[in-house]
Coordinates of C-alpha atoms in Angstrom, one line a residue:
Chain A
M1 CA -4.8 -2.1 27.4
D2 CA -4.6 1.2 29.3
K3 CA -5.1 4.5 27.5
K4 CA -1.5 5.7 27.8
K5 CA -0.2 2.8 25.9
M6 CA -2.7 3.1 23.0
N7 CA -1.2 4.3 19.8
P8 CA -2.8 7.1 17.8
A9 CA -4.1 4.6 15.2
S10 CA -6.1 2.6 17.7
K11 CA -7.3 5.8 19.4
K12 CA -8.7 6.9 16.0
A13 CA -10.3 3.5 15.5
F14 CA -12.0 3.6 18.9
M15 CA -13.2 7.1 18.2
N16 CA -14.9 5.8 15.1
Y17 CA -16.7 3.0 17.0
G18 CA -17.8 5.7 19.5
L19 CA -19.1 7.9 16.6
V20 CA -21.1 5.0 15.2
A21 CA -22.5 4.2 18.6
V22 CA -23.6 7.8 19.2
F23 CA -25.0 8.0 15.7
F24 CA -27.1 4.9 16.4
V25 CA -28.4 6.0 19.8
V26 CA -29.4 9.5 18.4
F27 CA -31.4 8.1 15.5
Q28 CA -32.8 5.3 17.6
V29 CA -34.1 7.8 20.1
L30 CA -35.5 10.0 17.3
L31 CA -37.2 7.0 15.8
S32 CA -38.7 5.7 19.0
T33 CA -40.0 9.1 20.0
K34 CA -41.3 9.6 16.5
N35 CA -39.4 12.9 16.2
I36 CA -38.2 12.1 12.7
S37 CA -40.0 12.5 9.3
S38 CA -41.0 9.4 7.5
S39 CA -38.9 10.3 4.5
L40 CA -35.9 10.7 6.7
A41 CA -36.6 7.5 8.5
G42 CA -36.7 5.7 5.1
Q43 CA -33.3 7.1 4.4
L44 CA -31.7 5.5 7.4
V45 CA -30.8 2.1 5.9
P46 CA -29.5 3.6 2.7
M47 CA -27.5 6.0 4.8
V48 CA -25.8 3.2 6.7
A49 CA -25.3 1.3 3.5
Y50 CA -23.5 4.3 2.0
M51 CA -21.4 4.7 5.1
I52 CA -20.2 1.1 4.6
M53 CA -19.6 1.9 1.0
A54 CA -17.5 5.0 1.9
V55 CA -15.4 3.2 4.4
S56 CA -14.8 0.3 2.0
L57 CA -13.9 2.6 -0.9
N58 CA -11.6 4.5 1.4
L59 CA -9.7 1.2 1.9
V60 CA -8.9 1.3 -1.9
V61 CA -8.6 5.0 -2.5
G62 CA -7.0 6.1 0.8
I63 CA -5.1 3.2 2.1
S64 CA -4.1 1.4 -1.1
G65 CA -3.9 4.6 -3.1
E66 CA -5.7 3.4 -6.2
L67 CA -8.6 5.2 -7.8
S68 CA -11.5 2.9 -8.4
L69 CA -14.5 4.3 -10.2
G70 CA -16.6 1.0 -10.3
H71 CA -17.4 0.5 -6.7
A72 CA -21.1 0.5 -7.3
G73 CA -20.5 -2.6 -9.5
F74 CA -19.5 -4.5 -6.4
M75 CA -22.5 -3.1 -4.5
S76 CA -24.7 -4.3 -7.3
V77 CA -23.2 -7.8 -7.3
G78 CA -23.8 -8.0 -3.5
A79 CA -27.3 -6.6 -3.8
F80 CA -28.6 -9.0 -6.5
S81 CA -26.9 -12.0 -5.0
A82 CA -28.6 -11.3 -1.7
V83 CA -31.9 -10.7 -3.4
I84 CA -31.7 -14.0 -5.3
L85 CA -30.7 -16.0 -2.3
E86 CA -33.4 -14.4 -0.2
A87 CA -36.0 -15.3 -2.9
A88 CA -34.7 -18.9 -3.1
L89 CA -34.7 -19.3 0.7
T90 CA -38.1 -17.9 1.3
S91 CA -39.9 -19.3 -1.8
G92 CA -42.9 -21.3 -0.8
M93 CA -43.1 -19.6 2.7
D94 CA -46.2 -17.9 3.8
P95 CA -45.4 -14.2 3.7
S96 CA -47.4 -13.2 6.8
S97 CA -45.9 -16.0 9.0
F98 CA -42.4 -15.1 7.6
N99 CA -42.9 -11.5 8.6
K100 CA -43.8 -12.5 12.2
N101 CA -40.8 -14.9 12.6
T102 CA -38.0 -12.5 13.6
G103 CA -35.5 -15.3 14.2
L104 CA -36.0 -16.6 10.7
K105 CA -35.8 -13.1 9.2
I106 CA -32.5 -12.5 10.9
A107 CA -31.2 -15.9 9.7
V108 CA -32.2 -15.1 6.1
L109 CA -30.7 -11.7 6.3
V110 CA -27.4 -13.0 7.6
A111 CA -27.3 -15.7 4.9
A112 CA -28.1 -13.1 2.2
V113 CA -25.5 -10.6 3.4
V114 CA -22.8 -13.3 3.6
C115 CA -23.8 -14.4 0.1
G116 CA -23.6 -10.9 -1.2
A117 CA -20.2 -10.3 0.4
I118 CA -18.8 -13.6 -0.9
M119 CA -20.1 -13.0 -4.5
A120 CA -18.7 -9.4 -4.5
A121 CA -15.4 -10.7 -3.2
I122 CA -15.2 -13.2 -6.0
A123 CA -16.0 -10.5 -8.5
G124 CA -13.3 -8.3 -6.9
F125 CA -10.8 -11.1 -7.2
L126 CA -11.6 -11.8 -10.8
I127 CA -11.5 -8.1 -11.8
G128 CA -8.5 -7.4 -9.5
I129 CA -6.1 -9.9 -11.0
P130 CA -5.8 -8.2 -14.4
V131 CA -6.8 -4.7 -13.3
L132 CA -4.3 -4.2 -10.5
R133 CA -1.4 -4.5 -12.8
L134 CA -2.5 -1.1 -14.2
K135 CA -1.7 2.1 -12.6
G136 CA -3.3 5.5 -12.1
D137 CA -5.7 6.6 -14.8
Y138 CA -5.8 3.3 -16.5
L139 CA -7.0 1.5 -13.4
A140 CA -9.7 4.2 -12.9
I141 CA -10.9 3.7 -16.5
V142 CA -11.0 -0.1 -16.3
T143 CA -12.9 -0.1 -13.0
L144 CA -15.3 2.4 -14.5
A145 CA -15.9 0.0 -17.4
F146 CA -16.4 -2.9 -14.9
G147 CA -19.2 -1.1 -13.2
E148 CA -20.9 -0.5 -16.5
I149 CA -20.4 -4.1 -17.6
I150 CA -22.0 -5.5 -14.4
K151 CA -25.0 -3.2 -14.9
N152 CA -25.4 -4.3 -18.5
L153 CA -25.0 -7.9 -17.6
L154 CA -27.8 -7.6 -15.1
Y155 CA -30.0 -6.0 -17.7
C156 CA -30.1 -9.2 -19.6
L157 CA -30.2 -11.6 -16.6
Y158 CA -33.5 -13.2 -15.8
V159 CA -33.9 -15.3 -12.7
Y160 CA -37.1 -17.2 -11.8
I161 CA -38.3 -19.9 -9.5
D162 CA -40.6 -22.7 -10.7
D163 CA -41.5 -26.1 -9.4
S164 CA -38.0 -27.5 -10.2
G165 CA -36.1 -24.8 -8.4
L166 CA -34.1 -21.7 -9.2
H167 CA -33.3 -20.9 -12.8
F168 CA -31.0 -18.4 -14.5
S169 CA -31.7 -17.4 -18.1
L170 CA -30.7 -14.8 -20.6
D171 CA -34.0 -15.3 -22.6
P172 CA -37.0 -13.3 -21.2
S173 CA -39.4 -15.6 -23.0
S174 CA -38.3 -18.6 -21.1
V175 CA -39.4 -17.1 -17.7
T176 CA -42.0 -19.2 -15.9
G177 CA -43.2 -19.4 -12.3
T178 CA -42.2 -16.6 -9.9
T179 CA -39.9 -14.0 -11.3
V180 CA -37.0 -13.0 -9.0
L181 CA -35.0 -10.9 -11.4
N182 CA -36.5 -9.4 -14.5
G183 CA -33.7 -8.0 -16.6
P184 CA -33.8 -4.2 -16.7
M185 CA -36.9 -4.1 -14.5
G186 CA -34.7 -5.5 -11.7
A187 CA -35.8 -7.5 -8.7
L188 CA -39.5 -7.5 -7.8
G189 CA -41.2 -8.5 -4.7
V190 CA -38.2 -8.4 -2.4
K191 CA -39.0 -9.0 1.2
K192 CA -37.8 -6.0 3.2
I193 CA -35.8 -7.7 5.9
S194 CA -33.0 -5.3 6.6
S195 CA -33.3 -2.7 9.3
F196 CA -31.4 0.2 10.8
A197 CA -30.2 -1.8 13.7
A198 CA -28.9 -4.6 11.4
G199 CA -27.2 -2.0 9.3
I200 CA -25.4 -0.6 12.3
V201 CA -24.3 -4.0 13.4
L202 CA -22.9 -4.6 9.9
L203 CA -21.2 -1.2 9.9
F204 CA -19.6 -2.0 13.2
I205 CA -18.3 -5.4 11.9
I206 CA -16.9 -3.8 8.7
L207 CA -15.3 -0.9 10.6
I208 CA -13.6 -3.4 12.9
V209 CA -12.4 -5.6 10.0
I210 CA -11.1 -2.7 7.9
Q211 CA -9.5 -0.7 10.8
N212 CA -7.9 -3.9 12.2
L213 CA -6.6 -4.7 8.7
V214 CA -5.1 -1.3 8.3
N215 CA -3.4 -1.5 11.6
S216 CA -2.0 -5.0 11.0
R217 CA 1.0 -6.4 9.2
S218 CA -1.0 -6.6 5.9
G219 CA -2.3 -3.0 6.2
R220 CA 1.2 -1.7 6.8
A221 CA 2.3 -3.5 3.6
I222 CA -0.6 -2.0 1.7
M223 CA 0.3 1.5 2.9
A224 CA 4.0 1.0 2.2
I225 CA 3.2 0.1 -1.4
R226 CA 1.1 3.2 -1.7
D227 CA 3.9 5.4 -0.3
N228 CA 6.7 3.9 -2.3
R229 CA 6.2 1.0 -4.6
I230 CA 9.9 0.5 -5.5
A231 CA 11.1 0.6 -1.9
A232 CA 8.3 -1.8 -0.9
E233 CA 9.4 -4.3 -3.5
A234 CA 13.0 -3.9 -2.4
S235 CA 11.8 -4.7 1.1
G236 CA 10.4 -8.0 0.0
L237 CA 6.7 -7.2 -0.4
H238 CA 4.8 -8.8 -3.2
I239 CA 2.9 -5.9 -4.7
T240 CA 0.0 -7.7 -6.4
K241 CA -0.8 -9.8 -3.4
Y242 CA -1.4 -6.8 -1.1
K243 CA -3.1 -4.7 -3.7
L244 CA -5.4 -7.6 -4.4
M245 CA -6.0 -8.0 -0.6
A246 CA -7.1 -4.4 -0.3
F247 CA -9.3 -4.6 -3.4
V248 CA -11.0 -7.9 -2.5
T249 CA -11.7 -6.9 1.1
S250 CA -13.1 -3.6 -0.2
A251 CA -15.3 -5.4 -2.7
A252 CA -16.6 -7.8 -0.1
C253 CA -17.6 -4.8 2.1
A254 CA -19.3 -3.1 -0.8
G255 CA -21.2 -6.4 -1.4
T256 CA -22.3 -6.3 2.2
A257 CA -23.5 -2.7 1.7
G258 CA -25.3 -3.7 -1.5
A259 CA -27.1 -6.6 0.3
L260 CA -28.2 -4.3 3.1
Y261 CA -29.4 -1.7 0.7
A262 CA -31.3 -4.0 -1.6
L263 CA -33.2 -5.8 1.1
N264 CA -34.6 -2.5 2.3
Y265 CA -36.7 -2.0 -0.8
S266 CA -39.4 -4.1 -2.4
T267 CA -38.1 -3.4 -5.9
I268 CA -34.5 -2.8 -6.9
V269 CA -33.2 -2.0 -10.4
P270 CA -29.7 -2.5 -11.8
K271 CA -29.7 1.1 -12.9
K272 CA -29.5 2.2 -9.2
F273 CA -25.9 1.0 -9.1
D274 CA -24.5 3.0 -12.1
F275 CA -21.6 5.3 -12.6
N276 CA -23.4 8.1 -10.6
T277 CA -23.4 5.9 -7.5
S278 CA -19.7 5.1 -7.9
I279 CA -19.0 8.8 -8.1
L280 CA -21.3 9.6 -5.2
V281 CA -19.3 7.2 -3.0
L282 CA -16.1 8.7 -4.2
V283 CA -17.4 12.1 -3.3
F284 CA -18.0 10.8 0.3
V285 CA -14.4 9.6 0.4
V286 CA -12.9 12.8 -1.1
L287 CA -15.0 15.1 1.0
G288 CA -14.3 13.2 4.2
G289 CA -10.6 13.2 3.4
I290 CA -8.8 10.5 1.6
G291 CA -7.6 7.9 4.1
N292 CA -9.7 9.3 6.9
M293 CA -12.3 6.8 8.0
T294 CA -14.1 9.3 10.4
G295 CA -14.4 11.8 7.6
S296 CA -15.9 9.1 5.2
L297 CA -18.5 8.2 7.8
I298 CA -19.6 11.8 8.5
A299 CA -19.5 12.8 4.8
A300 CA -21.6 9.7 3.8
A301 CA -24.1 10.3 6.5
I302 CA -24.5 14.0 5.8
L303 CA -24.6 13.8 2.0
T304 CA -27.1 11.0 2.0
V305 CA -29.6 12.9 4.1
L306 CA -28.9 16.3 2.6
P307 CA -30.8 15.8 -0.6
E308 CA -33.7 14.5 1.4
L309 CA -33.7 17.6 3.5
L310 CA -33.3 19.9 0.5
R311 CA -35.8 18.2 -1.7
Q312 CA -36.4 21.3 -3.8
F313 CA -32.8 21.3 -5.1
Q314 CA -32.8 17.6 -6.0
D315 CA -32.6 18.2 -9.8
Y316 CA -29.3 20.0 -9.3
R317 CA -27.9 17.4 -6.9
M318 CA -25.5 15.8 -9.4
L319 CA -24.4 19.2 -10.7
V320 CA -23.6 20.4 -7.2
Y321 CA -21.7 17.2 -6.4
A322 CA -19.6 17.6 -9.5
I323 CA -18.7 21.2 -8.6
V324 CA -17.9 20.2 -5.0
L325 CA -15.8 17.4 -6.2
I326 CA -13.8 19.6 -8.6
L327 CA -13.3 22.2 -5.9
V328 CA -12.2 19.8 -3.3
M329 CA -9.8 18.1 -5.7
L330 CA -8.3 21.6 -6.5
L331 CA -8.1 22.4 -2.8
T332 CA -6.3 19.2 -1.8
N333 CA -4.1 18.7 -4.8
N334 CA -3.0 22.1 -6.0
K335 CA -0.1 23.4 -4.0
K336 CA -0.5 26.9 -5.3
F337 CA -4.1 27.0 -4.4
K338 CA -3.3 25.7 -0.9
D339 CA -0.5 28.3 -0.5
L340 CA -2.9 31.0 -1.6
I341 CA -5.4 30.0 1.0
S342 CA -2.8 29.7 3.8
N343 CA -1.3 33.1 2.7
L344 CA -4.7 34.7 2.9
F345 CA -5.1 33.5 6.4
K346 CA -1.6 34.4 7.4
K347 CA -2.0 38.0 6.1
K348 CA -5.2 38.3 7.9
K349 CA -3.6 37.2 11.1
A350 CA -0.6 39.4 10.6
G351 CA -2.8 42.3 9.9
E352 CA -4.8 41.7 13.1
E353 CA -1.6 41.7 15.1
V354 CA -0.5 45.0 13.5
Q355 CA -3.8 46.6 14.4
K356 CA -3.4 45.4 18.0
Chain B
M1 CA 46.7 -5.9 -13.3
S2 CA 49.6 -8.1 -12.4
R3 CA 50.4 -7.0 -8.9
D4 CA 51.9 -9.2 -6.2
T5 CA 49.3 -10.6 -3.9
E6 CA 51.5 -10.2 -0.9
K7 CA 51.3 -6.5 -1.2
R8 CA 47.6 -6.4 -0.5
S9 CA 47.2 -6.4 3.2
G10 CA 44.9 -9.2 4.3
I11 CA 43.4 -9.5 0.8
V12 CA 43.8 -12.8 -1.1
E13 CA 42.9 -14.0 -4.5
V14 CA 40.4 -16.8 -4.5
S15 CA 39.6 -17.7 -8.1
G16 CA 40.5 -15.9 -11.3
K17 CA 40.6 -12.2 -10.6
T18 CA 38.3 -12.3 -7.6
I19 CA 39.8 -10.9 -4.5
V20 CA 38.3 -11.2 -1.0
P21 CA 39.5 -10.4 2.6
E22 CA 41.6 -13.2 4.0
R23 CA 39.0 -14.2 6.6
D24 CA 36.5 -15.0 3.9
K25 CA 38.7 -17.1 1.7
D26 CA 37.3 -20.4 2.8
R27 CA 33.7 -19.3 2.6
P28 CA 31.7 -19.2 -0.6
L29 CA 31.2 -15.8 -2.2
V30 CA 27.9 -14.2 -1.1
L31 CA 27.4 -12.5 -4.4
E32 CA 28.8 -13.1 -7.8
A33 CA 28.1 -11.3 -11.1
M34 CA 29.4 -12.8 -14.3
H35 CA 29.4 -11.0 -17.7
L36 CA 26.5 -8.9 -16.5
G37 CA 25.2 -6.3 -18.9
I38 CA 22.1 -4.3 -19.8
D39 CA 21.2 -2.3 -22.9
F40 CA 18.6 0.5 -23.0
G41 CA 17.5 0.5 -26.6
G42 CA 20.8 0.9 -28.5
L43 CA 22.7 2.2 -25.4
T44 CA 24.8 -0.2 -23.5
A45 CA 24.6 1.1 -19.9
V46 CA 26.6 -1.7 -18.3
D47 CA 28.7 -4.4 -20.0
E48 CA 31.0 -7.2 -18.9
F49 CA 30.5 -6.5 -15.2
N50 CA 32.3 -9.2 -13.2
I51 CA 32.6 -9.1 -9.4
G52 CA 32.7 -11.5 -6.5
V53 CA 31.9 -10.4 -3.0
G54 CA 33.2 -12.3 0.0
A55 CA 30.9 -13.3 2.9
T56 CA 31.8 -10.4 5.2
E57 CA 33.6 -8.1 2.8
I58 CA 33.0 -4.3 2.6
M59 CA 33.3 -3.5 -1.1
G60 CA 33.2 -0.1 -2.7
L61 CA 31.9 0.7 -6.2
I62 CA 33.1 4.0 -7.4
G63 CA 33.2 5.9 -10.7
P64 CA 32.5 9.2 -12.2
N65 CA 28.9 10.4 -12.6
G66 CA 26.9 8.4 -15.1
A67 CA 29.3 5.5 -15.0
G68 CA 26.4 3.1 -14.3
K69 CA 26.9 2.4 -10.6
T70 CA 23.3 2.7 -9.7
T71 CA 22.3 0.7 -12.8
V72 CA 24.5 -2.1 -11.4
F73 CA 22.6 -2.0 -8.1
N74 CA 19.3 -2.0 -10.0
L75 CA 20.5 -5.1 -11.9
L76 CA 21.6 -6.9 -8.8
T77 CA 18.2 -6.2 -7.1
K78 CA 16.2 -7.0 -10.3
V79 CA 14.7 -3.5 -10.6
Y80 CA 16.0 -4.0 -14.2
Q81 CA 16.3 -7.4 -15.7
P82 CA 19.8 -7.9 -17.1
T83 CA 20.2 -8.2 -20.9
R84 CA 23.2 -10.5 -20.5
G85 CA 25.0 -12.4 -17.8
T86 CA 24.3 -14.2 -14.5
I87 CA 24.0 -13.1 -10.9
L88 CA 24.7 -15.8 -8.3
L89 CA 23.5 -15.1 -4.7
N90 CA 25.0 -17.7 -2.4
G91 CA 25.8 -19.7 -5.4
K92 CA 22.1 -19.6 -6.5
D93 CA 21.1 -18.2 -9.9
T94 CA 18.7 -15.2 -9.5
Q95 CA 17.4 -15.5 -13.0
G96 CA 13.7 -14.7 -13.3
M97 CA 13.4 -13.4 -9.7
T98 CA 11.4 -10.3 -8.9
P99 CA 12.8 -7.5 -6.6
A100 CA 10.7 -8.9 -3.8
S101 CA 11.9 -12.5 -4.1
V102 CA 15.5 -11.4 -4.6
N103 CA 15.2 -9.5 -1.3
E104 CA 13.8 -12.6 0.4
A105 CA 16.8 -14.5 -1.0
G106 CA 19.2 -12.1 0.8
I107 CA 19.9 -8.8 -1.0
A108 CA 18.7 -5.6 0.7
R109 CA 19.4 -2.1 -0.5
T110 CA 19.0 1.6 0.1
F111 CA 18.4 4.2 -2.6
Q112 CA 20.4 7.2 -3.8
N113 CA 17.3 9.4 -3.7
I114 CA 15.8 8.3 -0.3
R115 CA 12.8 6.1 -0.6
L116 CA 11.0 5.9 2.7
F117 CA 7.4 5.2 3.4
D118 CA 6.7 8.8 4.1
K119 CA 3.3 8.6 5.8
L120 CA 4.3 5.7 8.1
T121 CA 6.2 6.2 11.3
V122 CA 9.8 5.3 11.8
E123 CA 8.9 2.2 13.6
E124 CA 6.4 1.1 10.9
N125 CA 9.1 1.6 8.3
V126 CA 11.3 -0.8 10.1
K127 CA 8.4 -3.2 10.6
I128 CA 7.9 -3.2 6.8
G129 CA 11.5 -4.4 6.7
L130 CA 10.6 -7.1 9.2
H131 CA 7.5 -8.0 7.2
N132 CA 8.5 -11.4 6.1
H133 CA 9.7 -12.3 9.6
I134 CA 6.3 -11.5 11.3
G135 CA 4.4 -14.7 11.4
Y136 CA 0.7 -14.0 11.1
G137 CA -1.7 -13.6 8.2
M138 CA -4.5 -11.4 7.0
F139 CA -7.4 -13.0 9.0
T140 CA -5.4 -13.0 12.2
G141 CA -4.8 -9.3 11.7
M142 CA -8.4 -8.6 10.8
F143 CA -9.9 -10.3 13.9
R144 CA -7.0 -9.6 16.3
L145 CA -6.4 -13.2 17.3
P146 CA -4.0 -13.8 20.2
K147 CA -1.2 -14.4 17.7
Y148 CA -1.5 -10.9 16.4
F149 CA -0.6 -9.4 19.8
K150 CA 2.3 -11.8 20.3
E151 CA 3.8 -11.3 16.9
E152 CA 3.3 -7.5 16.9
K153 CA 5.0 -7.3 20.4
K154 CA 8.0 -9.3 19.0
A155 CA 8.2 -7.1 16.0
H156 CA 8.0 -3.9 18.1
E157 CA 10.9 -5.1 20.3
K158 CA 12.9 -6.2 17.3
A159 CA 12.3 -2.8 15.5
L160 CA 13.5 -0.8 18.5
E161 CA 16.5 -3.0 18.8
L162 CA 17.5 -2.3 15.2
L163 CA 16.8 1.4 15.5
D164 CA 19.1 1.4 18.5
I165 CA 22.0 0.7 16.3
F166 CA 21.7 4.3 15.0
D167 CA 20.4 5.6 18.3
M168 CA 17.0 6.2 16.7
A169 CA 14.8 4.3 19.1
G170 CA 13.6 7.6 20.6
E171 CA 12.1 8.7 17.3
A172 CA 10.2 5.5 16.7
D173 CA 6.8 7.3 16.6
V174 CA 7.8 10.2 14.4
R175 CA 6.5 10.2 10.8
A176 CA 9.3 9.2 8.4
D177 CA 9.0 12.3 6.2
S178 CA 9.5 14.7 9.2
L179 CA 12.9 13.2 10.0
P180 CA 16.0 15.3 9.1
Y181 CA 17.9 14.2 6.0
G182 CA 20.7 12.3 7.7
A183 CA 18.3 10.4 9.9
Q184 CA 16.2 9.5 6.8
R185 CA 19.4 7.9 5.3
R186 CA 20.0 6.0 8.5
L187 CA 16.4 4.8 8.7
E188 CA 16.7 3.4 5.2
I189 CA 19.7 1.4 6.3
V190 CA 17.9 0.1 9.3
R191 CA 14.9 -0.9 7.2
A192 CA 17.2 -2.7 4.8
L193 CA 18.9 -4.5 7.7
A194 CA 15.5 -5.5 9.1
T195 CA 14.8 -7.7 6.1
G196 CA 17.6 -10.0 7.3
P197 CA 20.0 -9.7 4.3
K198 CA 23.2 -11.6 3.5
I199 CA 24.5 -8.6 1.6
L200 CA 23.6 -5.0 2.0
L201 CA 23.8 -2.6 -0.9
L202 CA 24.2 1.1 0.1
D203 CA 23.7 3.7 -2.6
E204 CA 25.6 6.8 -1.6
P205 CA 24.9 6.4 2.2
A206 CA 26.9 9.5 3.1
A207 CA 25.4 11.9 0.5
G208 CA 24.4 15.1 2.2
M209 CA 26.0 14.2 5.5
N210 CA 28.5 16.4 7.3
P211 CA 32.1 15.1 8.1
S212 CA 31.2 14.1 11.7
E213 CA 28.0 12.3 10.5
T214 CA 30.1 10.5 7.8
E215 CA 32.6 9.5 10.5
E216 CA 29.8 8.1 12.6
L217 CA 28.4 6.3 9.5
M218 CA 31.8 4.6 8.8
K219 CA 31.9 3.2 12.3
N220 CA 28.3 2.0 12.0
I221 CA 28.9 0.3 8.7
E222 CA 31.7 -1.7 10.2
K223 CA 29.6 -2.3 13.3
I224 CA 26.8 -3.7 11.1
R225 CA 29.2 -5.9 9.2
D226 CA 30.7 -7.4 12.5
R227 CA 27.4 -7.7 14.3
F228 CA 25.3 -9.3 11.5
G229 CA 28.2 -11.0 9.8
I230 CA 27.0 -9.7 6.4
A231 CA 28.7 -8.3 3.3
V232 CA 28.3 -4.6 2.4
M233 CA 28.7 -3.2 -1.1
L234 CA 28.5 0.6 -1.3
I235 CA 28.5 3.3 -3.9
E236 CA 30.0 6.5 -2.6
H237 CA 31.6 9.6 -3.9
D238 CA 33.1 10.5 -0.5
M239 CA 36.7 9.1 -0.9
K240 CA 37.5 9.4 2.8
L241 CA 34.7 7.0 3.5
V242 CA 35.5 4.7 0.6
M243 CA 39.2 4.5 1.3
G244 CA 38.6 4.3 5.0
I245 CA 36.3 1.3 5.2
C246 CA 36.3 -0.5 1.9
E247 CA 38.5 -3.6 1.7
T248 CA 38.2 -3.9 -2.0
I249 CA 37.1 -1.4 -4.6
A250 CA 35.8 -1.7 -8.1
V251 CA 35.9 1.3 -10.4
L252 CA 33.3 1.7 -13.1
N253 CA 33.6 4.0 -16.1
F254 CA 31.2 4.1 -19.1
G255 CA 29.5 0.9 -17.8
K256 CA 32.7 -1.2 -17.6
I257 CA 35.0 -2.1 -14.7
I258 CA 38.3 -0.4 -15.3
A259 CA 40.1 -1.4 -12.1
K260 CA 39.6 -3.7 -9.1
G261 CA 41.8 -3.9 -6.1
T262 CA 42.6 -2.6 -2.6
P263 CA 42.2 1.1 -1.8
S264 CA 46.0 1.8 -2.2
E265 CA 46.1 0.0 -5.5
I266 CA 43.1 2.0 -6.8
Q267 CA 44.6 5.3 -5.7
N268 CA 47.7 4.6 -7.8
D269 CA 46.0 3.1 -10.8
P270 CA 46.7 5.3 -13.9
G271 CA 43.5 4.2 -15.5
V272 CA 41.4 5.4 -12.5
I273 CA 43.3 8.7 -12.3
E274 CA 42.6 9.2 -16.0
A275 CA 38.9 8.4 -15.6
Y276 CA 38.5 10.9 -12.7
L277 CA 40.9 13.7 -13.8
G278 CA 41.4 13.2 -17.5
T279 CA 44.7 13.0 -19.3
K280 CA 47.2 15.8 -19.5
K281 CA 47.4 17.3 -22.9
E282 CA 50.9 16.7 -24.3
G283 CA 52.7 19.6 -25.9

C-alpha cells in the first residue's frame, strides 16, 4: 500500500508502531550503555505492562465507551494464572540449569502469557455477560466490585505442588510440598522470566490486534454502538455481541499484561492489583485522551516512571493522581470550562493583535 | 369510507380495507399491521392500528403533532414492544424480534431527530449499514487475513455506489457530525438503504430542508423505490411532499387511524380536515 492511499486511521496505527519501536531502541541503548539507574531499569517491565494495560482499557473506555473500574482484576487473573502455570511447568527442574536455558525460558514465558490471556478472557466473558447489560454508572460500580471480588478470592486461594501434582485449596492447613500461592501472602519464589524485550514484543502484538480490530468491521460496529445505540440496533447490530467482544478482547490483553508483570518479580501479592491500580490505568487513559492509543502509551510510560524519578513525593502520589484526574475530567467534560479556556486564549490573541 | 374504487387512479383494494397500487396487487404485502396498539402506563398511545403496505408502494403516515406517528414507527421496528396486535413482515410474524433482528428481516428506518454515528466518517456510517453483508469475522479483522482486504474493498465500492444516489460520494471521508443538516438526513437514508431492506421507514425526511432540497428528495425517494424495488413508508408534515409522491395515505389522530385513501380522498375527507383545522363553532 502506498502512502497516499493510506487512510488516517492506519496512519495513526503505524505511528504508534513507530513510537513503540523508538521507545524500545532508546531504552535498549540506555540499558546496554549502562546510562540508566538500576531503579529505573527495574521499572521497564512494569512500564511496558502498564502500557499494555492502558491500551487495553482504552478499547473499553474509548472505543466501546463504557467505564470499567475493575481492569486490575483481569490483570490479576492473568498474573496468577501465569504464575501458577510457570510453577507447574518448572517444578522439579534444576533452577540453575533452567536459568541458563534461554529457549526453555521463552517457551515457558509464552505458555504462561497465553494461559494468563485465556484465563482473563474467560473471566471477562463470564463477567461481561451480566454486566454489559448495565449502562453508565451501574457498569462502573459492578466492574469495581468485580476487581475487589477477584482480589478477595485470591486472598483465600492456596496452591501447592506435592508429589501427586498441582493442588488448589481454600484451607491453609492442608498445604504441603512447595507452596505456589499462599493466600494473602501471594505467590512466592516466582522465576523471573519476563524481560523488557519480551514486553515490547507483547506490546507490539497487542497494539496490532487492538488497532486492527478497531479498524475492522467489528471495530466499526463497536464504535457505532458507542456513538448511537438506538441507530446501531436499527442498522442490524447486535449490541451485546459487540460490547462483549470489546470487553473480552480487552480483558485478554489485560491478562497478558498481568502475566508479563507478575513474571518480573520473585514475589507478587494479590493486593498489588486492587482498586488503586484500576484507577491508575484509568488515569493513563484519561490523561492520554479517551480513544487515543498514542496518548495512552505516552501517559502510561511517563506516569509509571515519574514516581520513580520523584521518589521524595511518593507518599502524595495517589493524592496528586486524584487531583489530576478530577481536573482533566473537568477540562474535557465541562463545556463552560472549555469555553472559558478558549475565550482566555482568544482574548489574549485579540489583545496582541490590537497592540500590533 | 364507501368510495368507488374506480375513482382511485391506479389504486386497487386487495383484501378488506387494504388498498395498494395496481402494480402490487398480485404480490404479497410487504408489511401488515393488525390491531396494533401500545399503552404507556394508563395512556393508550396507539390503538387498533391496521395497515397493509404493497411491495413497492409509497405510503404516507400523517397526522397532527402527538398523534402517535413516531410511536407507530417505533412499534414496527421493535424499539417498543407492542402491547397488542401483530406485525407481519413478508407474511412472517415479528413477535419477539429485537430491533436488530427486525432490521435483518427487512425493515430499515431513519429517525426524526437525526441519529448518525457522529465520530465515524460518512463512508463508515454507510459501512455500518452494510455490516451484515460484509463477510468476515473478528479474527480475520484482528489479523488482517486476505479476506479482510477483499471484503473491505467490496464494502468500500458498495458504500460509494450508495452514496452516489445522493451525490455524496465526494464527502465519504468527512466526519458525519460535520455535515450540513440536509446532508445528514440524506446520509441517514443511505445508511438505512445499505442494510438491504424490503421496506424503508422515513421519519420526517424533509424536516429542515428548503423547497428545492425537498423537491430533490421527492425525486430521490421515487428513484430509490424504482431502483431497489422496495416499499417506502414516510411520516411527513410537508404536504407538498406527501401529496406529491405518496400513493396512499393513512391519517392518525390520538393514536387511531381516522382515514385511509389516496391523496385526493384524504384532502377531501371531513374527518381529516377536522383533525387538522378543528370544527367551526356553530352560532
